[in-house]
mmCIF file of C-alpha atoms in Angstrom:
data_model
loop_
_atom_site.group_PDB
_atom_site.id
_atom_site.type_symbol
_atom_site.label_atom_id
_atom_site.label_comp_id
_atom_site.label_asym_id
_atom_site.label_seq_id
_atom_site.Cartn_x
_atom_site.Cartn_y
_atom_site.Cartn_z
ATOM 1 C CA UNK A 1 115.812 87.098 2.312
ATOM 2 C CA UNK A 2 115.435 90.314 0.442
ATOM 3 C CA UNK A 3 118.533 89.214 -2.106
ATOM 4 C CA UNK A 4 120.774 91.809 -0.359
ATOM 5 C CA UNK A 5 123.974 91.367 1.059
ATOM 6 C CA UNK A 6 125.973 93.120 3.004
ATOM 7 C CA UNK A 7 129.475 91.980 4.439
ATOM 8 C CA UNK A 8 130.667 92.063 6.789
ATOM 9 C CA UNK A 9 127.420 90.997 9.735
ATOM 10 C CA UNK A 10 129.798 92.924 12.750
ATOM 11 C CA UNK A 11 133.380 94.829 12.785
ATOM 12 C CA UNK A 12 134.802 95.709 15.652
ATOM 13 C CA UNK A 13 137.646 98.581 15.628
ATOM 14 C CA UNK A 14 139.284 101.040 17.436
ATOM 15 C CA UNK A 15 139.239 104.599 17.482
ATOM 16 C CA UNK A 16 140.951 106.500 14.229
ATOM 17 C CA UNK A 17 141.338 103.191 12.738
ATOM 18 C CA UNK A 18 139.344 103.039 8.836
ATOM 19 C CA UNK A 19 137.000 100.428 7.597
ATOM 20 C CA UNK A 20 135.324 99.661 4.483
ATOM 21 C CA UNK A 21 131.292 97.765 4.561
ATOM 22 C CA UNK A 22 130.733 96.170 1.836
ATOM 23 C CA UNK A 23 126.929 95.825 -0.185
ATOM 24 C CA UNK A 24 125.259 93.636 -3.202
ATOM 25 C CA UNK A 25 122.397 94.917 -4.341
ATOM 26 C CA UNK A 26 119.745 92.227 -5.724
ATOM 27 C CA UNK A 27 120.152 91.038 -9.411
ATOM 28 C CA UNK A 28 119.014 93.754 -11.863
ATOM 29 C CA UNK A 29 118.898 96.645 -9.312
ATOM 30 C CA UNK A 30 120.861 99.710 -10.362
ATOM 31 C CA UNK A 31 120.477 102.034 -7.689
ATOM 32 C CA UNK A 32 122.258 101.398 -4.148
ATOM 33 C CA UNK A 33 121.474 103.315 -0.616
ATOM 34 C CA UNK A 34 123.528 103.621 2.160
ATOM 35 C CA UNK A 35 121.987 104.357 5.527
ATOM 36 C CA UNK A 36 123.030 104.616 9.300
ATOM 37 C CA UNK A 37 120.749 103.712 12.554
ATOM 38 C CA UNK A 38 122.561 104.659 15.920
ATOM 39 C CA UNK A 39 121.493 103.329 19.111
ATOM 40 C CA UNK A 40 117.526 103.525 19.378
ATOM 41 C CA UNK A 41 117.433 105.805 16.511
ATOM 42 C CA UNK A 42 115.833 105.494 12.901
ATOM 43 C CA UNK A 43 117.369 105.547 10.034
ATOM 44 C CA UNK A 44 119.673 108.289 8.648
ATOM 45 C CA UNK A 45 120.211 108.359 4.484
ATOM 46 C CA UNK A 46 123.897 108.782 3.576
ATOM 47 C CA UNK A 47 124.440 108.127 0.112
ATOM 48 C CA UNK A 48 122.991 107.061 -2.736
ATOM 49 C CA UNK A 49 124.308 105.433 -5.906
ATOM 50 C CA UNK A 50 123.280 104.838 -9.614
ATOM 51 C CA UNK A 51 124.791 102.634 -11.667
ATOM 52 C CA UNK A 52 128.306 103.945 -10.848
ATOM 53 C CA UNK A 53 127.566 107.363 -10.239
ATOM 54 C CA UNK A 54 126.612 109.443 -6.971
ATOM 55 C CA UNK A 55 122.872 110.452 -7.204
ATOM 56 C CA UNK A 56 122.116 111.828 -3.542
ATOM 57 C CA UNK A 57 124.356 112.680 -0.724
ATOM 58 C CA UNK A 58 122.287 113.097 2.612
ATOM 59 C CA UNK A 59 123.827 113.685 6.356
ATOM 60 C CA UNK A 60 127.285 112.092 5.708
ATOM 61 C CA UNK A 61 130.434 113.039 7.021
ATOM 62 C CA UNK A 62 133.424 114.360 5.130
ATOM 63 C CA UNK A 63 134.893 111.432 6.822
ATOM 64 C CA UNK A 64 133.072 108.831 5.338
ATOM 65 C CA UNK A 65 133.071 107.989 1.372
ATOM 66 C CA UNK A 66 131.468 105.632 -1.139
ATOM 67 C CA UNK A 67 131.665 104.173 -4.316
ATOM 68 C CA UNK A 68 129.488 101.968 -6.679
ATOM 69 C CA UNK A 69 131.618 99.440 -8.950
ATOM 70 C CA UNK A 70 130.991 98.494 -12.585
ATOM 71 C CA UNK A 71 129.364 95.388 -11.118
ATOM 72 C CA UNK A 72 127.298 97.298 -9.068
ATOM 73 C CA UNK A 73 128.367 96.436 -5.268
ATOM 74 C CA UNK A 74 129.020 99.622 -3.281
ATOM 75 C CA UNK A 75 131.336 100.317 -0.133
ATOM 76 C CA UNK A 76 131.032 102.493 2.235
ATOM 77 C CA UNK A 77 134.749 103.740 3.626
ATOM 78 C CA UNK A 78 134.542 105.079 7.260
ATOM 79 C CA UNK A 79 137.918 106.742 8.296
ATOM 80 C CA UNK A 80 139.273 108.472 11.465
ATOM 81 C CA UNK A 81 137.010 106.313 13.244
ATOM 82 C CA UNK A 82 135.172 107.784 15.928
ATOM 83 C CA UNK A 83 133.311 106.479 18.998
ATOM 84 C CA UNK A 84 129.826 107.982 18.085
ATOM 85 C CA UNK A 85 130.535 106.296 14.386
ATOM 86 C CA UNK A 86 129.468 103.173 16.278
ATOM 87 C CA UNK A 87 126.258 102.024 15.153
ATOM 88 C CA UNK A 88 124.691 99.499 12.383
ATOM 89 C CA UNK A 89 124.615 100.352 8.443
ATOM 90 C CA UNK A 90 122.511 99.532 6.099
ATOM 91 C CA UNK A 91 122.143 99.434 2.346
ATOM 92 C CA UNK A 92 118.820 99.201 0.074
ATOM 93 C CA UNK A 93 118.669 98.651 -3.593
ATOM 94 C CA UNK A 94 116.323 99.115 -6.268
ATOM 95 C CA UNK A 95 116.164 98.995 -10.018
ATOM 96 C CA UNK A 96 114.499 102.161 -10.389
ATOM 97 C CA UNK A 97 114.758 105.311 -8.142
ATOM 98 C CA UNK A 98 110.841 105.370 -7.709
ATOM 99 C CA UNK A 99 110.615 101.176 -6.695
ATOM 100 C CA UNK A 100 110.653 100.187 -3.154
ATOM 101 C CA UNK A 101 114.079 99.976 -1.660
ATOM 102 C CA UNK A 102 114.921 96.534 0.038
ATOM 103 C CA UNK A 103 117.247 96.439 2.990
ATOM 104 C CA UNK A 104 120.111 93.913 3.596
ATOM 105 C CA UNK A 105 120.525 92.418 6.923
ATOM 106 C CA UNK A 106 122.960 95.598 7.873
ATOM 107 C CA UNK A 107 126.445 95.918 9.153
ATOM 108 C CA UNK A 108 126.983 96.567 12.962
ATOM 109 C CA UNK A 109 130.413 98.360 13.803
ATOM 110 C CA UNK A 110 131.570 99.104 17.010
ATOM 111 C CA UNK A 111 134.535 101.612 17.976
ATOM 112 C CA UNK A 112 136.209 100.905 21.401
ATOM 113 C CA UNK B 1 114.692 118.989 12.980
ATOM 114 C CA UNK B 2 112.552 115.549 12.378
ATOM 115 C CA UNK B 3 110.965 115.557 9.723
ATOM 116 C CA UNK B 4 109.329 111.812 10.279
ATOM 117 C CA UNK B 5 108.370 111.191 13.597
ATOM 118 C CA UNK B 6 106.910 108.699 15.507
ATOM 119 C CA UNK B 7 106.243 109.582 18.959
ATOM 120 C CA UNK B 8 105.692 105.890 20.430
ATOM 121 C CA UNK B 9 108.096 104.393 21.157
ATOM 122 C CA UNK B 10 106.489 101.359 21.797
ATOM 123 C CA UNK B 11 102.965 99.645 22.064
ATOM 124 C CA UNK B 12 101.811 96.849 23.153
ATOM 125 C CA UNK B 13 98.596 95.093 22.107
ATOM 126 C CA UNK B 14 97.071 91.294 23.089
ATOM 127 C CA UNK B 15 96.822 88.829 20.448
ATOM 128 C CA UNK B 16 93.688 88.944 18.216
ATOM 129 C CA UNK B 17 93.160 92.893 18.859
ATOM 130 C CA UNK B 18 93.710 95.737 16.585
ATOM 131 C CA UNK B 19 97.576 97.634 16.364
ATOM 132 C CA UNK B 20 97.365 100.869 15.382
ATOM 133 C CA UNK B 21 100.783 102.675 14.486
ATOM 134 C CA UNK B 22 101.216 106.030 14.021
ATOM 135 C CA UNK B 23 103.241 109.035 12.488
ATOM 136 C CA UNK B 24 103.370 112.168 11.645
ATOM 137 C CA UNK B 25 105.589 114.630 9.019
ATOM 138 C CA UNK B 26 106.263 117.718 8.600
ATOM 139 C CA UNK B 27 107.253 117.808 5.269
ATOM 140 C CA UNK B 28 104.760 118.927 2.425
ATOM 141 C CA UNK B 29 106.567 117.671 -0.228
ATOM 142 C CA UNK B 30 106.652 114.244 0.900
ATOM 143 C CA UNK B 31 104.799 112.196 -1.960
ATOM 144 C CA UNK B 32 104.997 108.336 -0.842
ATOM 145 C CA UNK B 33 104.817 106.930 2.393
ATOM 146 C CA UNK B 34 106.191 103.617 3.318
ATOM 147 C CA UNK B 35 105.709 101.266 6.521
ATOM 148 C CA UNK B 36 108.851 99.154 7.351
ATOM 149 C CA UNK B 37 108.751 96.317 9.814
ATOM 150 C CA UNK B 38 112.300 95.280 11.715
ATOM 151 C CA UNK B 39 113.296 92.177 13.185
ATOM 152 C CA UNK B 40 116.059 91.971 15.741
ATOM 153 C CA UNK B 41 119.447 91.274 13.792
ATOM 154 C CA UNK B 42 117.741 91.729 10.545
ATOM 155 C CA UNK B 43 117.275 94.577 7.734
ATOM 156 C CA UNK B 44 113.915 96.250 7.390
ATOM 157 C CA UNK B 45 111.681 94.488 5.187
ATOM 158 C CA UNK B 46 109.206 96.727 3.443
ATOM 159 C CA UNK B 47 105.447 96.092 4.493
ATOM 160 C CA UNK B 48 102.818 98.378 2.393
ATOM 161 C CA UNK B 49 102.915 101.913 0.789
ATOM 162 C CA UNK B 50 100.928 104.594 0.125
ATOM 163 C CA UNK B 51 100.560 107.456 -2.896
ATOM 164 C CA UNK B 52 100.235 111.148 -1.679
ATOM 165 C CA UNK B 53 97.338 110.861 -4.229
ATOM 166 C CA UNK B 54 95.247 108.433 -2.301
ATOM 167 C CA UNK B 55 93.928 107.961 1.767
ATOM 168 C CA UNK B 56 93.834 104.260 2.518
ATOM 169 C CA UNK B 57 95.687 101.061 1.170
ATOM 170 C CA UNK B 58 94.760 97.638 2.182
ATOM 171 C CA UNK B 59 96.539 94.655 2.334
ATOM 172 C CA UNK B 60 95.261 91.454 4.001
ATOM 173 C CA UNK B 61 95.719 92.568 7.606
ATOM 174 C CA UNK B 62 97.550 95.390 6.905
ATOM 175 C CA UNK B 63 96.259 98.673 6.132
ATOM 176 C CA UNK B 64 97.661 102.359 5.726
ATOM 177 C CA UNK B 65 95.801 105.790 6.478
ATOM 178 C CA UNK B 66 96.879 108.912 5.041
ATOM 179 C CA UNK B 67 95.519 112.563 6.391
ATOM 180 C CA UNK B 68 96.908 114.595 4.711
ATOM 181 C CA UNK B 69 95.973 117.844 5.965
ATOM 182 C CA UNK B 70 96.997 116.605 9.559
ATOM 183 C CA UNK B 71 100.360 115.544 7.927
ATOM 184 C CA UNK B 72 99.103 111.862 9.759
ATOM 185 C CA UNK B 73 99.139 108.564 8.584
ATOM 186 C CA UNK B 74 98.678 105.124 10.668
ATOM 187 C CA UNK B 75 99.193 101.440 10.358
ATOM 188 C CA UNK B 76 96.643 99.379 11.259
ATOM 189 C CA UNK B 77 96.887 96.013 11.831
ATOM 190 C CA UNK B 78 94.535 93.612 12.068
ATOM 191 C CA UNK B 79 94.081 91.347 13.836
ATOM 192 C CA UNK B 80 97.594 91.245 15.689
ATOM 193 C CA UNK B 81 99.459 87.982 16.206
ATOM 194 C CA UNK B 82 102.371 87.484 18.241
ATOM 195 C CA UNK B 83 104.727 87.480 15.073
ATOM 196 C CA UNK B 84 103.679 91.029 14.215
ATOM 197 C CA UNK B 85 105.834 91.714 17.382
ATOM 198 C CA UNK B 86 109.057 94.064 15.679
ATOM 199 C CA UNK B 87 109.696 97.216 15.508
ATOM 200 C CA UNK B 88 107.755 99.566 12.768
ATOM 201 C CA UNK B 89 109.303 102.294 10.867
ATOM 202 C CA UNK B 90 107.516 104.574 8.742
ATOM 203 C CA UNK B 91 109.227 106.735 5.670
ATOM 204 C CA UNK B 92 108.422 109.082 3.503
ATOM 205 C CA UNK B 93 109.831 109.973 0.263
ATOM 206 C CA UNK B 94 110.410 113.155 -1.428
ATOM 207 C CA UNK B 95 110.054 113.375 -5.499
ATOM 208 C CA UNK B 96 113.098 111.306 -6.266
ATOM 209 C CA UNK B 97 113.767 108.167 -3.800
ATOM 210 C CA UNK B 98 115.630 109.182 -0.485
ATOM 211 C CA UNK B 99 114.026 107.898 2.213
ATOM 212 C CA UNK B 100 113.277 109.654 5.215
ATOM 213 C CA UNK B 101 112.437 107.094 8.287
ATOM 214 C CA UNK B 102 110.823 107.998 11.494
ATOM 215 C CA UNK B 103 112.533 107.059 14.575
ATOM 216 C CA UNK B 104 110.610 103.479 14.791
ATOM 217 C CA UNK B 105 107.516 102.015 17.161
ATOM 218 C CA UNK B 106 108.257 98.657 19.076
ATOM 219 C CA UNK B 107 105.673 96.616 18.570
ATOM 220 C CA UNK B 108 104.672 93.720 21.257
ATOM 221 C CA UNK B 109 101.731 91.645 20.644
ATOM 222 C CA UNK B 110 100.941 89.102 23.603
ATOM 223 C CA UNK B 111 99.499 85.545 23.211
#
């Protein structure tokens, strides 16, 4: 158990619908990634957060946004839902930027 | 364009042998280099590291090679049991702390 969560473990939606994925970062950890893995793929960096504020945007779509709250759990909105949006999401925290990132167990959405 | 990549996509090794994993990047700038190992259904749980500043880092069974002229490192793993069987991802990081992850090796070690 790597002390990140990430709720909910699968959503299943349809096509334009929106959805929010919800992640805890570990006690004392500051710093909160978002990333994507598609079918078969690796991992894909969207977002990054800092104690409330973005620090790194990678490949994310102008369709999907983010947010870090005071008490430091992030979501990650995905709107206008797309087919090819399926796929499984993770989130990684740390306490500082340079510290290993751990991984919670990861979201898996599916669009039908 | 890939800048991590790991061009097996799977390997599979007998029990007791040595599993060597590798990757390459393209990416100069890259200054750490981490080894992730992924169960089915789970996150990827973080296995050993490396500094751009040194070639080789050991732990127990686990050890990580860095070339870095060839851009090339490799996780070696020895000796393989059966619960080594996952799938690997290696990352490297840029000054700062975004990750960027290969595409992933199955591992399958057989008893």
């Amino acid at each position: 158990d790597s002390g990140v969560t990430q709720t909910p473990k699968h959503l299943i939606t349809a096509t334009g619908q929106r959805v929010t994925l919800r992640c805890s970062p570990r006690s004392g950890d500051l710093s909160v990634y978002w990333y994507q893995q598609s079918l078969d793929q690796g991992l894909q960096f969207l977002i990054q957060y800092y104690n409330g504020e973005e620090r790194a945007k990678g490949n994310i779509l102008e369709r999907f946004s983010a947010q870090q709250f005071p008490d430091l759990h992030s979501e990650l909105n995905l709107s206008s839902l797309e087919l090819g949006d399926s796929a499984l999401y993770f989130c990684s925290s740390n306490k500082r930027v340079t510290d290993t990132q751990y991984f919670g167990p990861g979201t898996r959405l599916t669009v039908l | 364009d890939q800048q991590v990549k790991q061009n097996s996509p799977s390997l599979s090794v007998q029990e007791g042998r040595i599993s060597i994993l590798n990757c390459d990047y393209t990416n100069s700038m890259f200054d750490y280099f981490l080894w992730y190992k992924k169960y089915p259904a789970e996150g990827p749980t973080f296995l050993i590291s490396i500094s751009s500043i040194k070639d080789k880092n050991e732990d127990g069974r686990f050890t990580v090679f860095l070339n870095k002229s060839a851009k090339h490192l490799s996780l070696h793993i020895v000796p393989s049991q059966p619960g080594d069987s996952a799938v690997y991802f290696c990352a490297a990081r840029e000054a700062g702390n975004m990750l960027t992850f290969g595409g992933g090796t199955r591992l399958m070690v057989k008893p």
